[in-house]
XYZ file of C-alpha atoms in Angstrom:
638
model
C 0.000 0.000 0.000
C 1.490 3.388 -1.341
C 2.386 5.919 1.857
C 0.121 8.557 2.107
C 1.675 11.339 4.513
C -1.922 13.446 4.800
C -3.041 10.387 6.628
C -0.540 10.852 9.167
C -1.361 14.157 9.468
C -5.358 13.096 10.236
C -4.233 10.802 12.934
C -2.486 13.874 14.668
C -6.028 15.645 13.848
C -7.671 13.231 16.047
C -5.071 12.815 18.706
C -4.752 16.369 19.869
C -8.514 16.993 19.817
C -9.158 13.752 21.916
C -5.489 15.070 24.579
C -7.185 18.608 25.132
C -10.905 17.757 25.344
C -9.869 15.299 28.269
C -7.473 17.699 29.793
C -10.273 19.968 30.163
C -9.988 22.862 27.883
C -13.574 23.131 27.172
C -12.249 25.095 23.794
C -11.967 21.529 22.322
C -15.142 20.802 23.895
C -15.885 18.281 20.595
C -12.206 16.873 21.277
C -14.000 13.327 21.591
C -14.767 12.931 17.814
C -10.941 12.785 17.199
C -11.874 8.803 17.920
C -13.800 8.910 15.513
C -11.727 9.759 12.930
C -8.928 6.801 14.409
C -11.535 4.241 13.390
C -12.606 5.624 9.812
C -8.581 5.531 9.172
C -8.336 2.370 10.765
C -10.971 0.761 8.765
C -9.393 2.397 5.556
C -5.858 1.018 6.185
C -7.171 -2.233 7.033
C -9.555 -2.552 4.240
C -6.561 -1.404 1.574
C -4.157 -4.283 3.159
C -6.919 -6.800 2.963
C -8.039 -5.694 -0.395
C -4.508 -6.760 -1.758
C -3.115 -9.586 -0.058
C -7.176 -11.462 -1.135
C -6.023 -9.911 -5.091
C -2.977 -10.900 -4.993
C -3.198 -14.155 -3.435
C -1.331 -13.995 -0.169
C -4.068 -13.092 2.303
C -3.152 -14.967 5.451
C -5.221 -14.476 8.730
C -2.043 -15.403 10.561
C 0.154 -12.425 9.006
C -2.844 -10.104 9.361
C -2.986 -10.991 13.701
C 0.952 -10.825 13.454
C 0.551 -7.139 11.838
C -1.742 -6.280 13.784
C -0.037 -7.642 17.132
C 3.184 -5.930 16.316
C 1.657 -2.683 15.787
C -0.846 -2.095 18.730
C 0.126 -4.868 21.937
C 3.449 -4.052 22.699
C 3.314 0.207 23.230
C -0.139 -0.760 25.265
C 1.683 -3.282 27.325
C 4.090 -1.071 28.647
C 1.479 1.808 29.266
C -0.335 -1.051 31.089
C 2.751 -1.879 32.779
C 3.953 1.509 33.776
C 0.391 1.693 35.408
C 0.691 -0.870 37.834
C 3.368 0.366 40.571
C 1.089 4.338 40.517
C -2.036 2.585 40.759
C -0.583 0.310 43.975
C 0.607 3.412 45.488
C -1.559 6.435 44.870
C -5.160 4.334 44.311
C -7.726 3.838 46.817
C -8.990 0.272 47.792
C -12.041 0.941 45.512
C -10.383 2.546 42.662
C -7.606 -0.340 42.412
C -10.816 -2.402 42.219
C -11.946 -0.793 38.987
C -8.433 -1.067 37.870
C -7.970 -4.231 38.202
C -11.093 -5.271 36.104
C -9.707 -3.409 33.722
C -6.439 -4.589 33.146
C -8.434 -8.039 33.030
C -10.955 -6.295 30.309
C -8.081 -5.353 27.903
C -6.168 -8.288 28.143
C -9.517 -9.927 27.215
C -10.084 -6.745 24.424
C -13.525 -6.061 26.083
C -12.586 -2.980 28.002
C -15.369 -1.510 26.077
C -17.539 -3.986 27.496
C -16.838 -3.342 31.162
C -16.555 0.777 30.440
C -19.823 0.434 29.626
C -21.355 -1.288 32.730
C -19.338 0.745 34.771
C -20.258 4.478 33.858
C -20.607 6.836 31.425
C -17.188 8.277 29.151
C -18.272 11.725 30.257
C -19.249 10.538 34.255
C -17.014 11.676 36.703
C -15.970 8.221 38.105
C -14.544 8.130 34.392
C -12.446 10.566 34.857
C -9.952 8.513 37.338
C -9.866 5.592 34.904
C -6.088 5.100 33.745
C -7.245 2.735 31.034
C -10.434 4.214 30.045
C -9.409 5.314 26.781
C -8.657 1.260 25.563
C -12.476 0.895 24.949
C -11.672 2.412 21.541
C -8.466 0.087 20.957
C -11.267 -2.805 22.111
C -13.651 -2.091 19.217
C -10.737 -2.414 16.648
C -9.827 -4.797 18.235
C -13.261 -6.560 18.029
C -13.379 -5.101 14.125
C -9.533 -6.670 13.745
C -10.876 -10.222 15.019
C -14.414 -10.165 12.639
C -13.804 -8.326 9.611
C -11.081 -10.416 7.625
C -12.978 -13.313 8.524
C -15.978 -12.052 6.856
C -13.875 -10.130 3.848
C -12.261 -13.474 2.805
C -15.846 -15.716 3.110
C -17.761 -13.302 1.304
C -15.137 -12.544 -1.218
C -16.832 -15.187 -3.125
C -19.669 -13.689 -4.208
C -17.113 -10.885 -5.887
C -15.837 -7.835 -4.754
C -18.747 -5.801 -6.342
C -21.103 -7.688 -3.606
C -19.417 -7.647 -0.609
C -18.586 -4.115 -1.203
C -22.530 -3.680 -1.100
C -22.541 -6.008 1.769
C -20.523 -3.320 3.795
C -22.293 -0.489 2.856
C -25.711 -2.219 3.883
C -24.128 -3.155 7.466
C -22.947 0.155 7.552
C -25.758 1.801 7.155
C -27.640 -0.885 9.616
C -24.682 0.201 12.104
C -25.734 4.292 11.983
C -29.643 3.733 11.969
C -28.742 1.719 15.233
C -26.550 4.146 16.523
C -29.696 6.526 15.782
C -32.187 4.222 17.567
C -29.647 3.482 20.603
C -28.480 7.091 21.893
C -32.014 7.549 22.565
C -32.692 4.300 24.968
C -29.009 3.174 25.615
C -26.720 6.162 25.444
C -23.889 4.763 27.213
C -23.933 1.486 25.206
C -24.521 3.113 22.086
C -21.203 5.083 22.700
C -19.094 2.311 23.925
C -20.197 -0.866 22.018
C -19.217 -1.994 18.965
C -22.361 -2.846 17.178
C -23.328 0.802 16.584
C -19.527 2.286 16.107
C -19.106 -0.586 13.365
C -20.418 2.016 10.833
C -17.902 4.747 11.338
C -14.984 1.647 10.758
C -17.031 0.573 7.688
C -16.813 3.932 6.328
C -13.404 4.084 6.073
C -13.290 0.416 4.041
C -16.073 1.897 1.916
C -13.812 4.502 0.866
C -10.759 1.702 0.754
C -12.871 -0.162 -2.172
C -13.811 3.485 -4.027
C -10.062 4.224 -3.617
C -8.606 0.883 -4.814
C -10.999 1.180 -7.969
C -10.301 4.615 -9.019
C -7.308 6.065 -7.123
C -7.041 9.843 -4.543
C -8.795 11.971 -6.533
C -7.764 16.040 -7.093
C -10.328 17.833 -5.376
C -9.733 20.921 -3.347
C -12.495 21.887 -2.798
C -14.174 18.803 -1.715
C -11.041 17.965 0.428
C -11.231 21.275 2.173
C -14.904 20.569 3.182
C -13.834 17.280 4.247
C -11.158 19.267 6.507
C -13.428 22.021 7.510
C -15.973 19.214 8.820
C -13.348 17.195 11.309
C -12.480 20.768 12.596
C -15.930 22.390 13.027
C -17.237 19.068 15.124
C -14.036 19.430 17.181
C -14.978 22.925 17.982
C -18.835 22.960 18.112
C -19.876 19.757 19.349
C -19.817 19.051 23.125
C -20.918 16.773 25.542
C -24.681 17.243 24.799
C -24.527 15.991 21.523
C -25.954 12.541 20.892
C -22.926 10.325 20.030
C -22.678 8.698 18.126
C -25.690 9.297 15.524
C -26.484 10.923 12.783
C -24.407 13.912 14.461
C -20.773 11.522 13.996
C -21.498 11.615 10.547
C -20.139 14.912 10.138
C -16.494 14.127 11.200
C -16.670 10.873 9.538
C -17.612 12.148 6.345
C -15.384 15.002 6.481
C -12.178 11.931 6.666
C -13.889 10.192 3.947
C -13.597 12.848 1.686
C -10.166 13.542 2.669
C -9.374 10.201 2.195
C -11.071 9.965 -1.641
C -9.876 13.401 -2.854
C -6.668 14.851 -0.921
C -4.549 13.947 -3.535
C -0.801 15.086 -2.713
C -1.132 17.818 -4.303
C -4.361 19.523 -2.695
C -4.442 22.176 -0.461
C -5.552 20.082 2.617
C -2.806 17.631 1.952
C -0.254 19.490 2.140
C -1.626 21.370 5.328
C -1.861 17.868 6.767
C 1.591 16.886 5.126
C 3.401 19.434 7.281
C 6.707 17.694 8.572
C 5.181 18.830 12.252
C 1.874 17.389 11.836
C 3.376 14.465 10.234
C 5.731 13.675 13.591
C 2.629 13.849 15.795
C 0.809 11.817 13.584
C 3.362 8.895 13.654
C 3.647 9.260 17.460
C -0.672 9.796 17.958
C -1.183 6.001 19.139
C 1.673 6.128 21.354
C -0.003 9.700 22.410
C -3.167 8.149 23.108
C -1.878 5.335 25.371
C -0.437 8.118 27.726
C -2.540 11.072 27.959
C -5.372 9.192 29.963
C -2.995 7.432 32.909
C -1.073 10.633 32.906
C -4.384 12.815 33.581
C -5.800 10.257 35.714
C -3.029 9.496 37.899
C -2.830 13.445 38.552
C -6.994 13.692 39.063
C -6.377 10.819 41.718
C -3.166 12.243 43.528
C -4.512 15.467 43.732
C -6.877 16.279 46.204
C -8.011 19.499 44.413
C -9.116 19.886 40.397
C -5.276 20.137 38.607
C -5.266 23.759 36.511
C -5.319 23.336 33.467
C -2.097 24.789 33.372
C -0.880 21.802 34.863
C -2.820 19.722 32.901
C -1.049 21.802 29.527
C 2.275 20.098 31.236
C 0.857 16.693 31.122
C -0.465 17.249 27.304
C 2.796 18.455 26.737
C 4.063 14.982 28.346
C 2.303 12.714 26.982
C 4.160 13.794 23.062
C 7.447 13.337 24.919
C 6.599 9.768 26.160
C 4.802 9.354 23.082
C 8.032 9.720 21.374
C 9.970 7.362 23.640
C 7.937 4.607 23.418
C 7.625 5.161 19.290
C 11.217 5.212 19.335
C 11.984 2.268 21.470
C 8.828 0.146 21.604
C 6.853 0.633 18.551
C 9.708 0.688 15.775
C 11.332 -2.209 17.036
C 8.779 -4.225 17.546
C 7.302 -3.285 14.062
C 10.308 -4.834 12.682
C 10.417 -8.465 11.636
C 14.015 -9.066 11.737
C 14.275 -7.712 15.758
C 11.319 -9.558 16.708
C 10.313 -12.671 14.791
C 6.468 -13.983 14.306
C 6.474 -16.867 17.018
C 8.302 -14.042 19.746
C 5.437 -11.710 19.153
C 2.742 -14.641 19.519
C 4.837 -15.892 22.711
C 5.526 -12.695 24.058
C 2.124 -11.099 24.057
C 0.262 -14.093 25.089
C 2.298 -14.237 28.054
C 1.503 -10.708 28.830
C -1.762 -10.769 28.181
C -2.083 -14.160 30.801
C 0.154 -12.023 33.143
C -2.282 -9.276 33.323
C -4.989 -10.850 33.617
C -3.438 -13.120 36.411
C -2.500 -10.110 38.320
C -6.052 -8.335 37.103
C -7.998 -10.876 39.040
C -5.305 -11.267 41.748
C -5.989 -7.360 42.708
C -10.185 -7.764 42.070
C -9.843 -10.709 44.516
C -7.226 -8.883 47.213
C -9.502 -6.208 47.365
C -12.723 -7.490 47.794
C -11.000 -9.833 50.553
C -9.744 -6.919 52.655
C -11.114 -4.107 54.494
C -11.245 -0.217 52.438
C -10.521 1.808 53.682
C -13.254 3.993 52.244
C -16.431 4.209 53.824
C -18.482 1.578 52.025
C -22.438 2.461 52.156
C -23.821 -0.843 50.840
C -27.319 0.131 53.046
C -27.719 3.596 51.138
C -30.544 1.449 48.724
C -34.135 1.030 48.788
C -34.811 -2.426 48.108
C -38.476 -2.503 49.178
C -40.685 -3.412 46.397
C -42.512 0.186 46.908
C -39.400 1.269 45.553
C -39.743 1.711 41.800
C -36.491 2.956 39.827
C -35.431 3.147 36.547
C -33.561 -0.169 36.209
C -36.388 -2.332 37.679
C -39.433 0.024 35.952
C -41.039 -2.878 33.867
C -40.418 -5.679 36.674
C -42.100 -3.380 39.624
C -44.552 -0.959 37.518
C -47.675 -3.436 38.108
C -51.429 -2.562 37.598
C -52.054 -3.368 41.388
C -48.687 -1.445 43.098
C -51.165 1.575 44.266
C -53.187 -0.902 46.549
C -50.250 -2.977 47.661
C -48.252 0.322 48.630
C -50.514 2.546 49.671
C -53.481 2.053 52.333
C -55.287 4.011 54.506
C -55.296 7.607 54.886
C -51.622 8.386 55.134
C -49.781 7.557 51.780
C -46.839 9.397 50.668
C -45.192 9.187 47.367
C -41.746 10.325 46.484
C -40.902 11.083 43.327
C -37.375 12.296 42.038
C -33.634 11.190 40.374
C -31.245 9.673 42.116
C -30.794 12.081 44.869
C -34.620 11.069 45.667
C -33.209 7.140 45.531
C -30.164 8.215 47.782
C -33.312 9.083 50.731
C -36.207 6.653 50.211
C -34.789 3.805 52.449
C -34.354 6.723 55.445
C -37.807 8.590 54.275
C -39.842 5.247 54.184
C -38.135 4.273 58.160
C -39.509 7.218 59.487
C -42.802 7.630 57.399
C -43.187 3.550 59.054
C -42.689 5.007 62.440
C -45.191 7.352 61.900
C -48.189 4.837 60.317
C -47.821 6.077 57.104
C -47.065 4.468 53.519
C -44.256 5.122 50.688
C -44.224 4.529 47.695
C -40.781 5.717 45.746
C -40.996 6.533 41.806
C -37.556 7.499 40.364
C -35.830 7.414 38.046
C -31.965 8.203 37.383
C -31.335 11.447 36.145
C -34.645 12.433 35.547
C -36.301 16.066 36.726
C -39.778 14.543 38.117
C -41.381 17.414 36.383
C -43.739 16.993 33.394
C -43.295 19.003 29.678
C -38.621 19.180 30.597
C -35.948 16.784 29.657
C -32.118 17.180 29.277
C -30.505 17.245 25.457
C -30.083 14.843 24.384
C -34.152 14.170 24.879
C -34.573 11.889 27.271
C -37.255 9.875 26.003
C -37.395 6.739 28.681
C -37.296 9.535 31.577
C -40.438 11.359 29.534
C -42.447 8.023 29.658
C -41.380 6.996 33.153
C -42.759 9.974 34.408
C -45.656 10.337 32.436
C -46.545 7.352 34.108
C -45.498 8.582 37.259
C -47.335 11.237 37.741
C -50.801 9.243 35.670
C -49.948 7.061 39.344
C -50.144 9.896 41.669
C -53.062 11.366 40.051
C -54.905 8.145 40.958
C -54.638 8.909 44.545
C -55.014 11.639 47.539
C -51.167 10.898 48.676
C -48.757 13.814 49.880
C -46.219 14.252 47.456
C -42.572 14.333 48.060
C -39.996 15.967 44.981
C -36.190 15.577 45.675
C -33.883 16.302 42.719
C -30.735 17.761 42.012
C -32.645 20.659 41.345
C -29.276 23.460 40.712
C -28.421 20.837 38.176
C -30.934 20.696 36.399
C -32.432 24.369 36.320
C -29.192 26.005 36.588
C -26.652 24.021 34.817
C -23.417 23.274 34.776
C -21.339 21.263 37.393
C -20.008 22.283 40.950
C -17.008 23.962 41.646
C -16.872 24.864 45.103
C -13.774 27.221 44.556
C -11.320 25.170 46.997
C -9.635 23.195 43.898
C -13.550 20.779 44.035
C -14.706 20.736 40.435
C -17.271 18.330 39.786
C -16.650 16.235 36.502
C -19.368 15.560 33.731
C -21.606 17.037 31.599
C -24.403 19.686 32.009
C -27.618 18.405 33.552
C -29.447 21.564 32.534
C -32.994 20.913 31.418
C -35.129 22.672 29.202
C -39.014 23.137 28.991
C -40.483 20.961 25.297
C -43.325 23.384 24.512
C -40.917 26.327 25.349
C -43.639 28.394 26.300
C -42.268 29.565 29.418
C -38.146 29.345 31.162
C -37.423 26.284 33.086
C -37.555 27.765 36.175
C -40.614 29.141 35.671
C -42.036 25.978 34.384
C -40.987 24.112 37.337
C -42.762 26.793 40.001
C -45.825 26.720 38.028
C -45.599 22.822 37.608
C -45.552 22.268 41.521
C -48.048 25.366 42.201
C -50.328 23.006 40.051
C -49.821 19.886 41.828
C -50.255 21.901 45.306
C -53.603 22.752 44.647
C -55.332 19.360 45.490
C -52.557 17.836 48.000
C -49.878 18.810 50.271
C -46.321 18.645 48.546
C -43.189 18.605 50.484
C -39.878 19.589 48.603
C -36.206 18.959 49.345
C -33.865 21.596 48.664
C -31.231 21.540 46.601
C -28.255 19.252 48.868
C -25.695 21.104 48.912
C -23.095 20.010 46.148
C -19.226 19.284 47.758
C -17.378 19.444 44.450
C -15.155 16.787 45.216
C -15.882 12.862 46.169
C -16.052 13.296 50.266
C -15.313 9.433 50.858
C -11.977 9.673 48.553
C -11.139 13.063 50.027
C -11.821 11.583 53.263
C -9.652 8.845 53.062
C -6.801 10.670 51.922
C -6.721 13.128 55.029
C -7.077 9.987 57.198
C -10.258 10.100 58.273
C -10.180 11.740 60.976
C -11.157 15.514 60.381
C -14.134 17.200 59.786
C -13.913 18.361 56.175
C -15.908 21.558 54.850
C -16.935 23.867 51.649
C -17.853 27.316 51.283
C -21.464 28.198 52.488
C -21.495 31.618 50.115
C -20.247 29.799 47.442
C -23.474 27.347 47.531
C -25.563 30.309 48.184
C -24.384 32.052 45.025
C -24.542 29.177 43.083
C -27.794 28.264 44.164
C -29.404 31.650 44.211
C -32.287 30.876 41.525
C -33.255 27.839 43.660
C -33.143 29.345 46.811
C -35.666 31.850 45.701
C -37.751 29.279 43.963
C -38.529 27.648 46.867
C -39.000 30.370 49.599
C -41.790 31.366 46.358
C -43.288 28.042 47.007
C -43.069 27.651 50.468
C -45.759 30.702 50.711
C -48.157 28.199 49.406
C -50.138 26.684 52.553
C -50.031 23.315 50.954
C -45.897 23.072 50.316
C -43.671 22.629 52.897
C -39.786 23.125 51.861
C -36.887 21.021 54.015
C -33.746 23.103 53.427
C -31.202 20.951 53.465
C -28.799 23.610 54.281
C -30.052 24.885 57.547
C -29.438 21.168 58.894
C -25.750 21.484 57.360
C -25.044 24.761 56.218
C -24.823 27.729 59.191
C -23.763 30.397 60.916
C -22.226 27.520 63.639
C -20.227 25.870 61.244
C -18.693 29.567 60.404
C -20.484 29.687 57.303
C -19.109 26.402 56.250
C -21.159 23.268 54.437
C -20.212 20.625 56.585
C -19.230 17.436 53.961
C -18.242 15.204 56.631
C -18.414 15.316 60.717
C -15.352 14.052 62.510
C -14.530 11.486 59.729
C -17.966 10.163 58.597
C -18.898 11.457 55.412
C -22.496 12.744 54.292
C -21.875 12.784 50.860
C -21.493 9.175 48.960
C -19.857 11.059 46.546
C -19.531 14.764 45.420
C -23.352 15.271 45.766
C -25.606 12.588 46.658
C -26.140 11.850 50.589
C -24.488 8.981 52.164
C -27.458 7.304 54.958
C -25.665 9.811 57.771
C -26.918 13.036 55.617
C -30.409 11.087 54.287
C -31.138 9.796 58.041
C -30.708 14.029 59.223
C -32.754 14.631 56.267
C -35.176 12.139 56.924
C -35.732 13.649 60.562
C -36.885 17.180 59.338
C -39.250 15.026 57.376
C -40.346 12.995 60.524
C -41.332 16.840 62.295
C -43.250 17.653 59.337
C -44.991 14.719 59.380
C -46.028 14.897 63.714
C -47.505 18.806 62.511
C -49.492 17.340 59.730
């Protein structure tokens, strides 16, 4: 296959994107497509090798595993390797956990697999993942393992059909891409199934480019260009990925692909000797830049600047280098390493980490953390409907078996509302009363809003909801992480606490009216035929109180800014002292029971070593059981 040096330059296009976005510079806030583009090249290269050897006659699965081997296992094992003696030192019992699985899950090439039953890429658990970033190597991989199977049995029906085959799984692949980010968004991003497209793409392109040659097209090659940079730059976390929305940078390499002939203006921007040298390096780029960041989010007990996280960019190109220079290159090269040390060596690696993968799993799960655990923060009453068990729970009969007599209650909210229905339903018990708990994850339990992308499982859950409570005479109970999603964006307490993730900010459908607005008129509504009783807004820490905790020793009392909650939370604040005029709405602030004038106008996060927080914002049972005893005095007024 004839060298084509605009390619390199692409895959330093979609390196640097991908370094920044997850160093934080929200400039690059569409920095995540830059994966994108790695598997439309991949599936271009791979297609053009395959392509040949079948012509030519000297397609052999074993050389194609032995190229492949050479090229991506042995950089990754010593990024995997390097990992091991930080992750012993600087991890936490529960964060060595996670890391363990993984080094299992890439050794097995399903990282992608466990990444996706784990959290979300843009969570902020994610965030701390050294080898978070492999889920992308696992879906080549997964693509590596399938597709020359299937290009050499269906090259017998002719290389006119199974080029047709491809683009009809390809476009299969996007239209379930399109179905998926609206039910399964986090499986949709991480499994293979609906990225297979965006690899297909590029051997689409391999076949139109082994029939006809790189076209001469400037202008269609500068469009192509244009397209990778403007999703870099305008898309961001909100956009539904992949879909329909993906098909923007994916295009835009296709076309660079068929028409940046040599002598085009976008090839020789992306021929530049300096774009060129990243490009060769970008793998070796990738491996580092995620331990790197997430070994300095974990030692660090406040957000790093991004200043220091321009360092660790900056570090990642110079390890890059090394391990291009001294891992990759030889490696790549037959007569250093031969085909049967390659085999030998990286099965034995792969064995070895996975040995030592479940070794860790199972030494940590044997011993004591020593992070608070809160394994009794769940509702597991079968009045307790959330969104995983919905179907199983949601019966025609659950108002009759919940809910009897004259004192029902039902609680409706995300997963802050989840975090307090085992402490609301003890005391609502003590009291004679009823509860039945409707959530559902990340869900505003008011009618007519949803996040973007729309949320269209949350819209039916609570349609249904709310079709329940109408049904009855019960007191309603809201809990949400209502600065979230009215206010937007995430929590940065201003000590060095920045909550990871994306915006939660909702927005009303009809948009007849702002969402703050909608929500005030929305619970006005509801108050005008039963009582309603609101949490406030818990107050947000900004960093993970357990971890924190655990790293001071956990011992001290550990606090955040009560002005800096107040300012953040002004809109709130004044939202509710509106609704608790109304005779039938009672408000529990959550911070007069943590937040005061005794604590020196400090939000306590944790009282002499036990944490209230399970994480950065939801309550651990200690805050939910305080919580839960404003509720109980409500309840002896009513």
């Amino acid at each position: 296959m004839k060298y084509r040096a605009e390619i390199d330059g692409l895959r330093a296009l979609a390196a640097i994107p991908v370094i920044l976005f997850h160093a934080g510079f929200e400039l690059f806030s569409g920095g995540f497509v830059g994966v994108d583009v790695f598997f439309v090249i991949s599936g271009y290269l791979i297609t053009t090798i395959l392509i040949e050897d079948i012509e030519n006659k000297r397609f052999s699965i074993v050389n194609f595993y032995e190229r492949r081997a050479r090229r991506i296992l042995p950089a990754l094992f010593f990024v995997m390797l390097v990992c091991i003696p930080f992750a012993w030192m600087w991890m936490l019992p529960s964060q060595m956990k996670d890391f363990s699985q993984s080094l299992v899950a890439v050794s097995l090439f399903a990282s992608n697999i466990l990444f996706w039953q784990e959290s979300g890429y843009f969570d902020a658990a994610a965030e701390e993942k050294p080898l978070l970033h492999t889920w992308s190597l696992a879906v080549e991989e997964q693509y590596y393992v399938l597709f020359p199977i299937f290009l050499i049995l269906a090259w017998r029906f002719g290389k006119s059909r199974v080029f047709w085959m491809i683009v009809v799984m390809a476009a299969i692949s996007l239209l379930l891409s399109e179905w998926e980010w609206r039910k399964q968004p986090t499986a949709n991003f991480y499994l293979a199934p609906t990225r297979a497209w965006e690899l297909f793409a590029g051997s689409i392109a391999a076949f139109v480019v082994q029939k006809q040659g790189v076209q001469k097209n400037n202008l269609l090659a500068l469009v192509g260009l244009v397209a990778i940079i403007f999703s870099i730059f305008f898309y961001d976390e909100t956009t539904p990925f992949p879909s329909v929305y993906a098909l923007v940078p994916v295009l835009g390499v296709v076309l660079l692909v068929l028409y940046a002939e040599k002598e085009t203006i976008a090839a020789k921007l992306l021929s530049t000797k300096g774009i060129v040298g990243i490009g060769l390096i970008s793998y070796s780029a990738y491996l580092w830049h995620q331990p790197l960041f997430a070994f300095a989010r974990i030692r660090s007990l406040e957000h790093p600047s991004l200043l220091y996280m321009s360092v660790l960019s900056l570090s990642s190109l110079l390890l890059a280098y090394f391990s291009w220079r001294f891992i990759e290159a030889p490696f790549r090269n037959n007569n250093f390493v031969t085909r049967s040390q390659i085999f030998s060596v990286s099965g034995t690696f792969l064995i070895a980490f996975m040995i030592f993968g479940y070794a860790g799993h199972k030494e940590i799960i044997n011993s004591n953390y020593s992070i608070e655990k809160f394994s009794n923060w769940r509702d597991i009453n079968p009045c307790a409907v959330t969104q995983n068990n919905t179907a199983e729970n949601l019966t025609d009969n659950i108002l009759s078996e919940c809910l009897e007599g004259d004192t029902n209650y039902i609680l409706l909210g995300d997963s802050h509302a989840e975090s307090l229905s085992q402490a609301f339903r003890n005391v609502i018990n003590e009291e004679g009363g009823r509860l039945l708990s409707l959530l559902d994850i990340g869900c505003l339990p008011v009618l007519g809003t949803t996040r973007i992308p729309l949320q269209q499982q949350c819209l039916l859950n609570k349609e249904n909801y709310w079709q329940m409570v109408r049904q009855t005479n019960a007191t309603v109970i809201l809990s949400s992480r209502w600065r979230l999603n009215l206010v937007g964006p995430r929590f940065d307490n201003k000590e060095g606490g920045v909550e990871y993730g994306k915006s939660g900010l909702n927005h009303v459908i009809d948009k007849s009216d702002d969402i703050i607005s909608h929500v005030e008129k929305f619970i006005s509504d509801v108050a005008l035929n039963r009582r309603v009783i609101i949490i406030s807004q818990i107050p947000e820490a900004g960093w993970n109180v357990p971890e924190r905790n655990a790293r001071l020793g956990g011992k001290t009392t550990i606090t955040t800014s009560f002005d800096v909650y107040k300012s953040a939370n002004e809109p709130i604040i004044n939202l509710f002292e509106r609704l608790a005029n109304n005779p039938n709405i009672d408000v529990i602030n959550v911070e007069n029971i943590i937040c005061n004038t005794d604590f020196n106008e400090r939000c306590l996060n944790s009282i002499d070593g036990s944490s209230l927080y399970r994480d950065d914002d939801h309550p651990s049972p200690l805050l939910a059981t305080m919580i839960a005893n404003s509720l109980s005095d409500i309840l002896r007024k009513e």
